[in-house]
Short mmCIF file of C-alpha atoms and ligand atoms in Angstrom, two decimals:
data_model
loop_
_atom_site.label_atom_id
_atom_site.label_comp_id
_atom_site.label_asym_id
_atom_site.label_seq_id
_atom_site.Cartn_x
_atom_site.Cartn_y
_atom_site.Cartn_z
CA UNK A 19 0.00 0.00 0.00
CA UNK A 20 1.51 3.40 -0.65
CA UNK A 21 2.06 5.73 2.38
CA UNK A 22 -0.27 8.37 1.28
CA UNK A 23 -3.38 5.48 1.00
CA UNK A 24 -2.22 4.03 4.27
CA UNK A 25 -2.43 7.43 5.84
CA UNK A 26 -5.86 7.66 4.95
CA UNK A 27 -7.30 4.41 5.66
CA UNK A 28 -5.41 3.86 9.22
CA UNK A 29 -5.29 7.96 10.28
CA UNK A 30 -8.27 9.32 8.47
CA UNK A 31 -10.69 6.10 8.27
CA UNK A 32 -11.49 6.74 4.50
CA UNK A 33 -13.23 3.49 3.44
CA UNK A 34 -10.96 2.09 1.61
CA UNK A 35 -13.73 1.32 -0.99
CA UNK A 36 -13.98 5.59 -1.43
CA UNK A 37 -10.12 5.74 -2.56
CA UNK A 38 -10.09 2.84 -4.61
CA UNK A 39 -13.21 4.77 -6.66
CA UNK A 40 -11.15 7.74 -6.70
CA UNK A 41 -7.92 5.78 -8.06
CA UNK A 42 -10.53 4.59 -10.71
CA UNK A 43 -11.44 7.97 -11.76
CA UNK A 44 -7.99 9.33 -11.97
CA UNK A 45 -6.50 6.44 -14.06
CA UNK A 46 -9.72 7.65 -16.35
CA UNK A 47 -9.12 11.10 -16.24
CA UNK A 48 -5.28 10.84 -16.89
CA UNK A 49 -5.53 12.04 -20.91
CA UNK A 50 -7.91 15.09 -20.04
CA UNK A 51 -5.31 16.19 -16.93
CA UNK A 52 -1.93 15.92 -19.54
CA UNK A 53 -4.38 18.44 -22.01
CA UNK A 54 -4.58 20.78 -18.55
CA UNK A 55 -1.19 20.48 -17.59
CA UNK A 56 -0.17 21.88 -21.54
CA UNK A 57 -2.85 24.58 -20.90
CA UNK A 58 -1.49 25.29 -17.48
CA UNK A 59 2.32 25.16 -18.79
CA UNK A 60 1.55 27.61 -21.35
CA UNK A 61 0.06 30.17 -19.28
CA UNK A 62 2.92 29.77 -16.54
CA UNK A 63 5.12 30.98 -19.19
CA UNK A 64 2.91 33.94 -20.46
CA UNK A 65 2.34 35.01 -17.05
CA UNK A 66 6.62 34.76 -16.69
CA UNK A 67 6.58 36.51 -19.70
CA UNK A 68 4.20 39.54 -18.62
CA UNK A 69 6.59 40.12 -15.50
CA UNK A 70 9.89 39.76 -17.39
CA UNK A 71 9.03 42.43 -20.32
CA UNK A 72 8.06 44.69 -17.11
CA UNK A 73 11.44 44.32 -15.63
CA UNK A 74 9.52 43.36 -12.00
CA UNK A 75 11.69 44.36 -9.46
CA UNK A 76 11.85 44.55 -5.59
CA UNK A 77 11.07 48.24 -5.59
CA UNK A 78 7.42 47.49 -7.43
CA UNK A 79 6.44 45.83 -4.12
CA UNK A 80 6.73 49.39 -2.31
CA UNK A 81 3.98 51.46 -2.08
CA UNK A 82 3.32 55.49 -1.76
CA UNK A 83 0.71 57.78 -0.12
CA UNK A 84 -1.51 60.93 -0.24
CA UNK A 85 -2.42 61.08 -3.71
CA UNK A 86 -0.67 57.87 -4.95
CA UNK A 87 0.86 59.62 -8.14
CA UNK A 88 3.42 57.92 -9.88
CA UNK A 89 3.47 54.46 -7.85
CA UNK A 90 5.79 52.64 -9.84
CA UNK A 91 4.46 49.16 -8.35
CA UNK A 92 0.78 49.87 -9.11
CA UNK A 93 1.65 51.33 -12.59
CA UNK A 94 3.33 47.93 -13.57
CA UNK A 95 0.92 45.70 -12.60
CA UNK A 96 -1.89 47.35 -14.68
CA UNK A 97 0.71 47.16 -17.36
CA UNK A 98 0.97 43.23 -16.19
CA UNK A 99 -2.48 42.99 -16.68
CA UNK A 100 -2.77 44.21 -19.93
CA UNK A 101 0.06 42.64 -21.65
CA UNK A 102 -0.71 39.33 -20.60
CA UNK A 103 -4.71 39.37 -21.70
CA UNK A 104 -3.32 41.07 -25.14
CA UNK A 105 -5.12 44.41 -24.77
CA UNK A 106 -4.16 47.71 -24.21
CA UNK A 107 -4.71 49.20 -20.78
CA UNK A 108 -6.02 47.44 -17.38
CA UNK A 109 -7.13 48.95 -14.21
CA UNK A 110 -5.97 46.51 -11.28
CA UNK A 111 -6.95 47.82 -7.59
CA UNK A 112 -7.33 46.86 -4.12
CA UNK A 113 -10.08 49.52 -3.70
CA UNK A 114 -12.35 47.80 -6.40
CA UNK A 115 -14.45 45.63 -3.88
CA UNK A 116 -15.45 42.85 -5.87
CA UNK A 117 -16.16 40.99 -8.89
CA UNK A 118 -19.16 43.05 -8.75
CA UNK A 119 -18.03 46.33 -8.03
CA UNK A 120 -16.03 45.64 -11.35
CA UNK A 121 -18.31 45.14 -13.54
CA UNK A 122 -20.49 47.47 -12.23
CA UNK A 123 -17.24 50.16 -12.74
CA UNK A 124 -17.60 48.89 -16.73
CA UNK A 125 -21.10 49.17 -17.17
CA UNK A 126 -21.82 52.51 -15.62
CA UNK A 127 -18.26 53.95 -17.09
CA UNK A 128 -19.26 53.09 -20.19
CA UNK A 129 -22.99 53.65 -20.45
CA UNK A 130 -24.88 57.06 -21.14
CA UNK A 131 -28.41 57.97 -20.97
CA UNK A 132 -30.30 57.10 -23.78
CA UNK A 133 -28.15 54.29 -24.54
CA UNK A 134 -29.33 50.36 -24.87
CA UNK A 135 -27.18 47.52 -23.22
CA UNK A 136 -28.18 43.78 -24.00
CA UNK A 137 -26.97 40.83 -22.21
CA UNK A 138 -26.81 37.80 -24.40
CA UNK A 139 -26.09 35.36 -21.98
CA UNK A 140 -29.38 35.18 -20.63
CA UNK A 141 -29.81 36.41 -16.98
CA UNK A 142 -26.56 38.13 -15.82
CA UNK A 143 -24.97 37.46 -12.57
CA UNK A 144 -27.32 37.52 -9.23
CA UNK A 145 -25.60 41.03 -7.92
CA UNK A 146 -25.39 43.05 -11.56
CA UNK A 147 -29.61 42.47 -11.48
CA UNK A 148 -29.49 45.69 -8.97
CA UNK A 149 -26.47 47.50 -10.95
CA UNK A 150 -28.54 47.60 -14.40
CA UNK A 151 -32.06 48.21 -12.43
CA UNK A 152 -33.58 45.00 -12.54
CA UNK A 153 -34.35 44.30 -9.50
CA UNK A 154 -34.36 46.93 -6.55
CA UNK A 155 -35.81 50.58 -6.38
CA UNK A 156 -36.05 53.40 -8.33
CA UNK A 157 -34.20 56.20 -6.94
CA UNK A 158 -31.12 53.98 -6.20
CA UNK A 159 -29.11 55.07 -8.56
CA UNK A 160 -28.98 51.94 -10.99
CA UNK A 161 -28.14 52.14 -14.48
CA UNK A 162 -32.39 52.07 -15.16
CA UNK A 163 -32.05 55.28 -13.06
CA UNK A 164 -30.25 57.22 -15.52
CA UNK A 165 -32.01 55.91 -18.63
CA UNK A 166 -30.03 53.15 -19.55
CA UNK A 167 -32.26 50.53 -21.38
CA UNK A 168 -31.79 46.71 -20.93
CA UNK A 169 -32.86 44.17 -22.86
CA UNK A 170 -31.82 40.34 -22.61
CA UNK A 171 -31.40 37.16 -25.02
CA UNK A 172 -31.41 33.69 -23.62
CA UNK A 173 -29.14 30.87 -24.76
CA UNK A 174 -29.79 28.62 -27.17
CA UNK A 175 -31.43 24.88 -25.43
CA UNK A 176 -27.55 23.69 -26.06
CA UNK A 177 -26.52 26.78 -24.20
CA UNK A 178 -24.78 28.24 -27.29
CA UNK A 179 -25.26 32.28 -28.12
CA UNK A 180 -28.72 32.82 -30.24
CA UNK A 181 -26.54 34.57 -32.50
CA UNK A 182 -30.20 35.27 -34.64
CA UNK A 183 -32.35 36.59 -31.88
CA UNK A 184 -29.43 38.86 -30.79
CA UNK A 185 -29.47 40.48 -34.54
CA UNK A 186 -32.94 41.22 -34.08
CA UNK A 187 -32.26 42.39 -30.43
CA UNK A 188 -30.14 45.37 -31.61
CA UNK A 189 -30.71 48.60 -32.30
CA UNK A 190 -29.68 52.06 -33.48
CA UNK A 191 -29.25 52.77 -29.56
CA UNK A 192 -27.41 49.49 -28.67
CA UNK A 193 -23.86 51.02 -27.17
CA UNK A 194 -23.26 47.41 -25.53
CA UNK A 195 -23.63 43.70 -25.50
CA UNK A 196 -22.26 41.93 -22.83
CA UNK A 197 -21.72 37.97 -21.94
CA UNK A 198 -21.03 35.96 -18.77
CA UNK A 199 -18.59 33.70 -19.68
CA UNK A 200 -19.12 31.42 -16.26
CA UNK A 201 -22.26 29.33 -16.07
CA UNK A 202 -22.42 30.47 -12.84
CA UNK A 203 -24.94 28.70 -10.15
CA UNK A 204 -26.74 27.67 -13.35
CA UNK A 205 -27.36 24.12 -14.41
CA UNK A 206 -25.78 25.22 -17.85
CA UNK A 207 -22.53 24.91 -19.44
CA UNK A 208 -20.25 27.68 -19.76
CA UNK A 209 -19.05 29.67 -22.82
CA UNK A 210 -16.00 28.80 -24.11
CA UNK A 211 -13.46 31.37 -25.69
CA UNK A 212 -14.16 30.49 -29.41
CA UNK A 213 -17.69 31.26 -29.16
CA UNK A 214 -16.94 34.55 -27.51
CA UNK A 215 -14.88 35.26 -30.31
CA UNK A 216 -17.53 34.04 -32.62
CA UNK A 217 -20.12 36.33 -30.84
CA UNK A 218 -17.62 39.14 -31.24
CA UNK A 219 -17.31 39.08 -35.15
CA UNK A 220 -20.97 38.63 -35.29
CA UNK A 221 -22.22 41.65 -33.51
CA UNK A 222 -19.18 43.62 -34.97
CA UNK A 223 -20.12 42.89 -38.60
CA UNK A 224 -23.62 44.28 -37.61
CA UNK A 225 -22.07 47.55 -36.31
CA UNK A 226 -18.52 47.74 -35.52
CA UNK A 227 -18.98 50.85 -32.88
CA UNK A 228 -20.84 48.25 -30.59
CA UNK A 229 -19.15 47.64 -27.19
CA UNK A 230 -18.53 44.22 -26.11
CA UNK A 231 -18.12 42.95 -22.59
CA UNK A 232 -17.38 39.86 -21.08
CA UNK A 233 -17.90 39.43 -17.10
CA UNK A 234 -14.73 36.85 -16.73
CA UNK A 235 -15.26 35.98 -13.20
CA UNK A 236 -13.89 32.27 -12.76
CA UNK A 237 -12.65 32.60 -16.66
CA UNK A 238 -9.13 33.18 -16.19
CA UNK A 239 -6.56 30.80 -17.49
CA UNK A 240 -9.02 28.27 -18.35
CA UNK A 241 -7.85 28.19 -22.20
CA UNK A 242 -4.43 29.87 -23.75
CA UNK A 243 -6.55 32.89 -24.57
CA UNK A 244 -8.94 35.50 -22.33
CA UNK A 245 -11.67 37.30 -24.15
CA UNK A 246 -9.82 40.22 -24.94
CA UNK A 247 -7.57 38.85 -27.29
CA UNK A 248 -10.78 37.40 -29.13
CA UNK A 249 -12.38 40.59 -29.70
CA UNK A 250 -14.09 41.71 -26.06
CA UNK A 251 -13.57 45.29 -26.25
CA UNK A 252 -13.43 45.45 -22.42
CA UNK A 253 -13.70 42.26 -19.66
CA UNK A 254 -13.74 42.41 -15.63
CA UNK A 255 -13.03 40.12 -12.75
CA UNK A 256 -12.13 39.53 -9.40
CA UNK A 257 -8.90 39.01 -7.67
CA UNK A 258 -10.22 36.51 -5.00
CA UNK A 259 -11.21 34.40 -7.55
CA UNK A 260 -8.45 32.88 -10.17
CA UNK A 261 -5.98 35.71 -11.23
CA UNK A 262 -5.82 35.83 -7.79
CA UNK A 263 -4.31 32.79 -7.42
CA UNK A 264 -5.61 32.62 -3.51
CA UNK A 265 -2.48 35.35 -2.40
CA UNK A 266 -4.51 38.26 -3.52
CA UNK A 267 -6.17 39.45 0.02
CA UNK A 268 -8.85 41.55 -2.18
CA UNK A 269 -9.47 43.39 -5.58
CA UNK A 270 -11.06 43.40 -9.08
CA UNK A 271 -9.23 44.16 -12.44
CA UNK A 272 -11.05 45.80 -15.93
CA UNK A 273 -9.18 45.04 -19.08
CA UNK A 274 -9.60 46.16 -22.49
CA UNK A 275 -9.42 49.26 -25.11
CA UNK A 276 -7.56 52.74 -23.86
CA UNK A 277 -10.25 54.52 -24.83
CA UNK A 278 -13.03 52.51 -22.56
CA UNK A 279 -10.61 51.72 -19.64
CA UNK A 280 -10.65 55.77 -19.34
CA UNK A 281 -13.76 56.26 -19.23
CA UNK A 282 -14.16 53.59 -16.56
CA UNK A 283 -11.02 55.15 -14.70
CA UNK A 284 -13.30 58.44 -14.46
CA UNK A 285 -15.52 56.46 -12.87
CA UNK A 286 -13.61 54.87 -10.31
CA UNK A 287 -12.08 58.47 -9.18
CA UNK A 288 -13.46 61.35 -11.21
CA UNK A 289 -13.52 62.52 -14.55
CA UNK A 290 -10.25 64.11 -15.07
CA UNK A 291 -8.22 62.12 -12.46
CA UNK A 292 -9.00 58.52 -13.59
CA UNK A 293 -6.04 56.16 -13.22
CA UNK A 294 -3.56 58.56 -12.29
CA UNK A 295 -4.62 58.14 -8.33
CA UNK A 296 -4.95 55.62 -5.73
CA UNK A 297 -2.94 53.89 -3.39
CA UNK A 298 -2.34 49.98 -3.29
CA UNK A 299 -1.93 50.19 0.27
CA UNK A 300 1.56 47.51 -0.22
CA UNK A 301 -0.61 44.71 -1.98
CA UNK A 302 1.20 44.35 -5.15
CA UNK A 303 3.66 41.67 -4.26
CA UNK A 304 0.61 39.45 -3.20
CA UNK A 305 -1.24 40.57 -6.38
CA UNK A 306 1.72 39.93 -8.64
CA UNK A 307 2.79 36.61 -7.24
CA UNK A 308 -0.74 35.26 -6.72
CA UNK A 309 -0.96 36.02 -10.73
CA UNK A 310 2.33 34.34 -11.03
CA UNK A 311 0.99 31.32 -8.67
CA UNK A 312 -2.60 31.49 -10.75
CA UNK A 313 -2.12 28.99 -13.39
CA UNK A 314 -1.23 26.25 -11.17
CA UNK A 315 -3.99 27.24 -9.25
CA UNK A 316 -6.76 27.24 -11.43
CA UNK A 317 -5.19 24.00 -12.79
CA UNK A 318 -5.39 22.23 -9.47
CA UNK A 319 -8.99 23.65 -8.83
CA UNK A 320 -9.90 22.46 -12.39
CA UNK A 321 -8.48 19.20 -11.94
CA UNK A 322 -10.60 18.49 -8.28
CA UNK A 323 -13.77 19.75 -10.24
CA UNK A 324 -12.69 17.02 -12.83
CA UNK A 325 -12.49 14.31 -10.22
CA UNK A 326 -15.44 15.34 -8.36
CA UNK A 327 -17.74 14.94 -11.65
CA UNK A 328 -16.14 12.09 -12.24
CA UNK A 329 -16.11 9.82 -9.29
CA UNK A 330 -19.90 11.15 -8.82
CA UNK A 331 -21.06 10.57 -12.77
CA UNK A 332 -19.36 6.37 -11.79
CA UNK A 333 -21.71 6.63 -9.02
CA UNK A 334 -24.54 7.55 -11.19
CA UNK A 335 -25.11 10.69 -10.25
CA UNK A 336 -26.15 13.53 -12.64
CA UNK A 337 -23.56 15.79 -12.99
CA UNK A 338 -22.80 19.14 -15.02
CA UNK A 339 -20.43 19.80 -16.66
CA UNK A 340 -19.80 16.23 -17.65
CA UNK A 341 -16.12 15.23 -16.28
CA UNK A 342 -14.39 15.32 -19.50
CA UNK A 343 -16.57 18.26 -21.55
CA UNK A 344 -14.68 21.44 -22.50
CA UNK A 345 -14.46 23.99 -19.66
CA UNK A 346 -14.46 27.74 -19.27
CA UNK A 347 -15.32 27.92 -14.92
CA UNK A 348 -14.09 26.45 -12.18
CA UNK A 349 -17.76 25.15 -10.85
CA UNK A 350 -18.80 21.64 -10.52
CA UNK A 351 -22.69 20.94 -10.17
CA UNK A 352 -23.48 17.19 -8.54
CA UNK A 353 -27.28 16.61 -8.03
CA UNK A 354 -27.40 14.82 -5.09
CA UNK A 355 -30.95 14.06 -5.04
CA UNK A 356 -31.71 14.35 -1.04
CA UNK A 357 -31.04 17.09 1.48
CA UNK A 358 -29.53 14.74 3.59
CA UNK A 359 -26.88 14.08 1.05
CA UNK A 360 -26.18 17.65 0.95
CA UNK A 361 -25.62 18.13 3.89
CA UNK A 362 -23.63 15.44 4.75
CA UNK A 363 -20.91 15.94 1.39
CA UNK A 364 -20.51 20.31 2.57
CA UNK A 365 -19.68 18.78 6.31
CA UNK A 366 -17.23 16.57 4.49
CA UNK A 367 -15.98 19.38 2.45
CA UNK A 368 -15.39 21.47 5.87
CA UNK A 369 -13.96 19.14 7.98
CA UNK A 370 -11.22 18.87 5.19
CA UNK A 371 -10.22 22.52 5.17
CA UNK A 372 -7.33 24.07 6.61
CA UNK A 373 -9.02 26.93 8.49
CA UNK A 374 -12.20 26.42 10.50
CA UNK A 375 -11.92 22.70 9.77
CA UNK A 376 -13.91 21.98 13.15
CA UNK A 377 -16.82 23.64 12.18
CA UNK A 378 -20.28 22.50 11.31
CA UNK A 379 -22.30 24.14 8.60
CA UNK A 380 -25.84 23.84 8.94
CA UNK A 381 -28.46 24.70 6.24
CA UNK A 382 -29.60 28.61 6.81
CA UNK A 383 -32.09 31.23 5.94
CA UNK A 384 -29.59 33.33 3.82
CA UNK A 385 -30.96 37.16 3.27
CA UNK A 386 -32.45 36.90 -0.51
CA UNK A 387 -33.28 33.16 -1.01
CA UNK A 388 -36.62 31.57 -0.90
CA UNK A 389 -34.69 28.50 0.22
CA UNK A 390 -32.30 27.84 2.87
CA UNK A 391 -28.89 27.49 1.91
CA UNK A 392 -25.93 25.45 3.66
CA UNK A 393 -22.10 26.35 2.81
CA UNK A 394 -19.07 24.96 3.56
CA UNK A 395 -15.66 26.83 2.90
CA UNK A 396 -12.49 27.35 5.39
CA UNK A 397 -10.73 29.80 3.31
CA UNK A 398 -7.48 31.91 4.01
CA UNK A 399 -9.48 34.89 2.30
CA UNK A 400 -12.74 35.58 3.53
CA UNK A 401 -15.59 34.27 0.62
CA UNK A 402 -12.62 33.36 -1.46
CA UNK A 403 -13.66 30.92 -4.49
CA UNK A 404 -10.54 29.91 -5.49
CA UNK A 405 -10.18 28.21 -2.44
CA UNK A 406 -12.19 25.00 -1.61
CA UNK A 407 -15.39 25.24 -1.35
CA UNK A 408 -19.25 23.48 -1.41
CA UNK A 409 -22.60 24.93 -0.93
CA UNK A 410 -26.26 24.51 -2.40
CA UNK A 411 -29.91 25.55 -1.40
CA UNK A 412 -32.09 22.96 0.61
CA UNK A 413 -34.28 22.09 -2.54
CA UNK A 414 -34.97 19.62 -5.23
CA UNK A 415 -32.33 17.95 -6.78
CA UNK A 416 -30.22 19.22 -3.88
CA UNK A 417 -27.42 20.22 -5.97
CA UNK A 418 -24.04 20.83 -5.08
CA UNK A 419 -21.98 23.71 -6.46
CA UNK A 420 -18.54 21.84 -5.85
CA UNK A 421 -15.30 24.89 -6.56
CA UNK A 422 -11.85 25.07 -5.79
CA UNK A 423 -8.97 23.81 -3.77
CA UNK A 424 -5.66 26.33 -3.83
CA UNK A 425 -3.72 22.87 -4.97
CA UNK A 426 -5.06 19.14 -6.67
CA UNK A 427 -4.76 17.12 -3.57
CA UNK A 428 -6.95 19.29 -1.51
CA UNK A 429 -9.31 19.52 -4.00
CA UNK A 430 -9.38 15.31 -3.79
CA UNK A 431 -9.25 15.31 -0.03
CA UNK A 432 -12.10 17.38 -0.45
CA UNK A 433 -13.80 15.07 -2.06
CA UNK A 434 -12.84 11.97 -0.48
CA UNK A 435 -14.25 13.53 3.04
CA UNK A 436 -17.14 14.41 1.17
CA UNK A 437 -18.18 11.23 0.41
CA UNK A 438 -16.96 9.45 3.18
CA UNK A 439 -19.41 11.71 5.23
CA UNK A 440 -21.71 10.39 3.14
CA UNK A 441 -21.66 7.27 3.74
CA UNK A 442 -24.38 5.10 4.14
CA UNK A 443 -26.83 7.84 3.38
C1 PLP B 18 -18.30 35.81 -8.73
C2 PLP B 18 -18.95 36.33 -9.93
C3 PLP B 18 -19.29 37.68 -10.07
C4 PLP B 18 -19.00 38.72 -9.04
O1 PLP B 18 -19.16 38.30 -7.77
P1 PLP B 18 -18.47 39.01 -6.52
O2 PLP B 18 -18.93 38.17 -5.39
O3 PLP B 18 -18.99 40.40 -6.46
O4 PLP B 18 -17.00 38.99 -6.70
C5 PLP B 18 -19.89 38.07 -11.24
N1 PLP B 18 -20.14 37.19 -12.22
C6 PLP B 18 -19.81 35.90 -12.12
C7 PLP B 18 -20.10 34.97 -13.27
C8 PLP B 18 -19.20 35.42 -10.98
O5 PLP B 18 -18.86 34.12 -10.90
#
């Protein structure tokens, strides 16, 4: 027996039963992990790349105050940023909150009264529903507010673009189409980069002034190439997710065209300042080498969403996406068919963490669902999703939003302890 199996039978009390279905699944999965690793590879060495042509050096991990003009160390890391997702000009920031506060920064940067935006993804992301004016009240200050029109196109049944019903969708007074990349907490697949670039031609060769945006959250080094260098005029994302790479404590990045990522630096200071202000408050080094850690990352997280689906789908469990299908998120949906189930696989997921491994989570009314909700995660940085984590709401098919795991083998012992907890159930 090897040491590490040993370990877990004698220390742990895995079944052994559980690892020898998870040695299964990796001997299966061993031709889609070598096509990760030569993703993974690659980007390693265009990240490397980004930081050599920027002649990093120690004195880009200082920081300055008052005003923040001329910080050397937040100047090259924008530059980072925007060399490395082939566009030309990225805002990177501690003080941007969020993966929503991004693309909220792009949206209302970008957007002027009068104008049309459509979202061609079907329903955007949970928190932009309040940004654009959607949901919430009038007088808040949404996008709705100041005359901004919205209109929406679902996907297709296979979950492709209706590239058709988004011609007919525009107008004279559309100044923006934007696309989730992510499937998000949707049982849907996600968009992969040729059909953004497919989408971008398309609405291009309809009228080339159009805008087009791509929310990246959870994108990032999931193929050789990001949206921008397939024709997204302008893409956003969060730090504590996978450019990240699990260092970054906080902060969102905007990427794209000179002329856009102005207008959406006048709207993250003022109109006339922009970019030129703004302390990093000494984060760079953790932003720059959680970017230079991110490939491995995401590959590690990728790889545990892999196993996950596929130890689950030999089980006979739905799952989605299907182990080996193309992938452009880090998310792993498992219906588990019984709350009890649920339950029992987030415990699992916690009691394998690293921080606040010897807590419970218990199913909860969470502020904004109709159901309640139980989440596990034991994360370095608070709500990180780079980091392992589970979590689901208490209703039929109990499904399981499975993410994660800063390196492979916590990702696995993630799921080992998942199903060991539930056992018998
Ligand atoms: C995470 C995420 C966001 C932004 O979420 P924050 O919690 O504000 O960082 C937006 N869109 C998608 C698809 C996401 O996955």
């Amino acid at each position: 027996m090897k040491t590490t199996e040993r370990y877990l039978i004698e220390e742990l009390n895995i079944d052994p039963e559980i690892l020898e279905r998870i040695s299964e699944a990796e001997e299966q999965l061993k031709g889609v992990f070598e096509a990760l690793d030569d993703k993974s590879e690659y980007n390693q060495y265009k990240v490397l790349a980004a930081l050599q042509k920027n002649r990093v050096s120690d004195m880009h991990f200082a920081w300055n105050t008052g005003y923040g003009y001329n910080d050397p160390g937040r100047e090259v890391t924008e530059q980072i940023f925007a060399d490395l997702f082939g566009c030309e000009e990225a805002i990177v920031r501690p003080i941007i909150v969020n993966g929503t506060h991004a693309l909220s920064l792009t949206l209302t940067g970008i957007l002027r009264p009068g104008d049309e935006m459509i979202y061609c993804t079907g329903k955007p992301y949970d928190t932009l529903e309040q940004v654009i004016g959607i949901k919430g009240q009038p007088g808040d200050g949404s996008l709705a507010d100041y005359g901004v029109t919205y209109k929406q196109v679902e996907l297709k049944e296979d979950g492709s673009i209706d590239l058709e019903a988004l011609r007919e969708a525009i107008t004279p007074n559309t100044k923006m189409v934007c696309m989730q990349r992510a499937a998000g907490y949707g049982w849907r697949r996600s968009l992969t980069i040729d059909e953004i670039g497919e989408c971008c031609r398309f609405v291009k060769s309809i009228d080339p002034s159009i805008v087009m945006m791509a929310d990246n959250c959870y994108g990032e080094f999931l193929d050789t190439k990001e949206p921008t260098e397939v024709g997204v005029d302008i893409m956003a994302g969060s730090l504590i997710k996978n450019p990240g790479g699990g260092l970054a404590l906080t902060g969102g990045y905007i990427a794209g065209r000179s002329d856009l990522i102005r207008l959406v630096s006048y709207r993250l200071t003022t109109v006339g300042i922009g970019k030129e202000c703004g302390l990093t408050f000494g984060q760079t080094r953790t932003m720059l080498q959680g970017l230079f850690m991110a490939p491995k990352v995401v590959n590690g997280a990728l790889k545990g969403a892999m196993l996950c689906a596929k130890v689950f789908e030999n089980m006979g469990y739905e799952v989605c996406p299907g182990p080996e299908e193309e992938r452009s998120d880090i998310i792993q949906c498992v219906k588990l068919g019984t709350a009890e189930k649920l339950i029992a696989f987030c415990q699992g997921i916690q009691s394998a963490a690293p921080v606040d491994s010897f807590v419970t989570p218990l199913p909860w009314d969470m502020p904004g669902y109709d159901d309640q909700v139980i989440m596990a995660a034991g994360a370095f940085v608070q709500g990180s999703s780079i980091e392992l984590s589970a979590d689901g709401p208490l209703r039929e098919p109990y499904i399981v939003y499975f993410q994660g795991g800063l390196t492979y083998e916590y990702s696995k012992i993630g799921v080992i302890k998942g199903l060991q907890a539930m056992k018998g159930l």
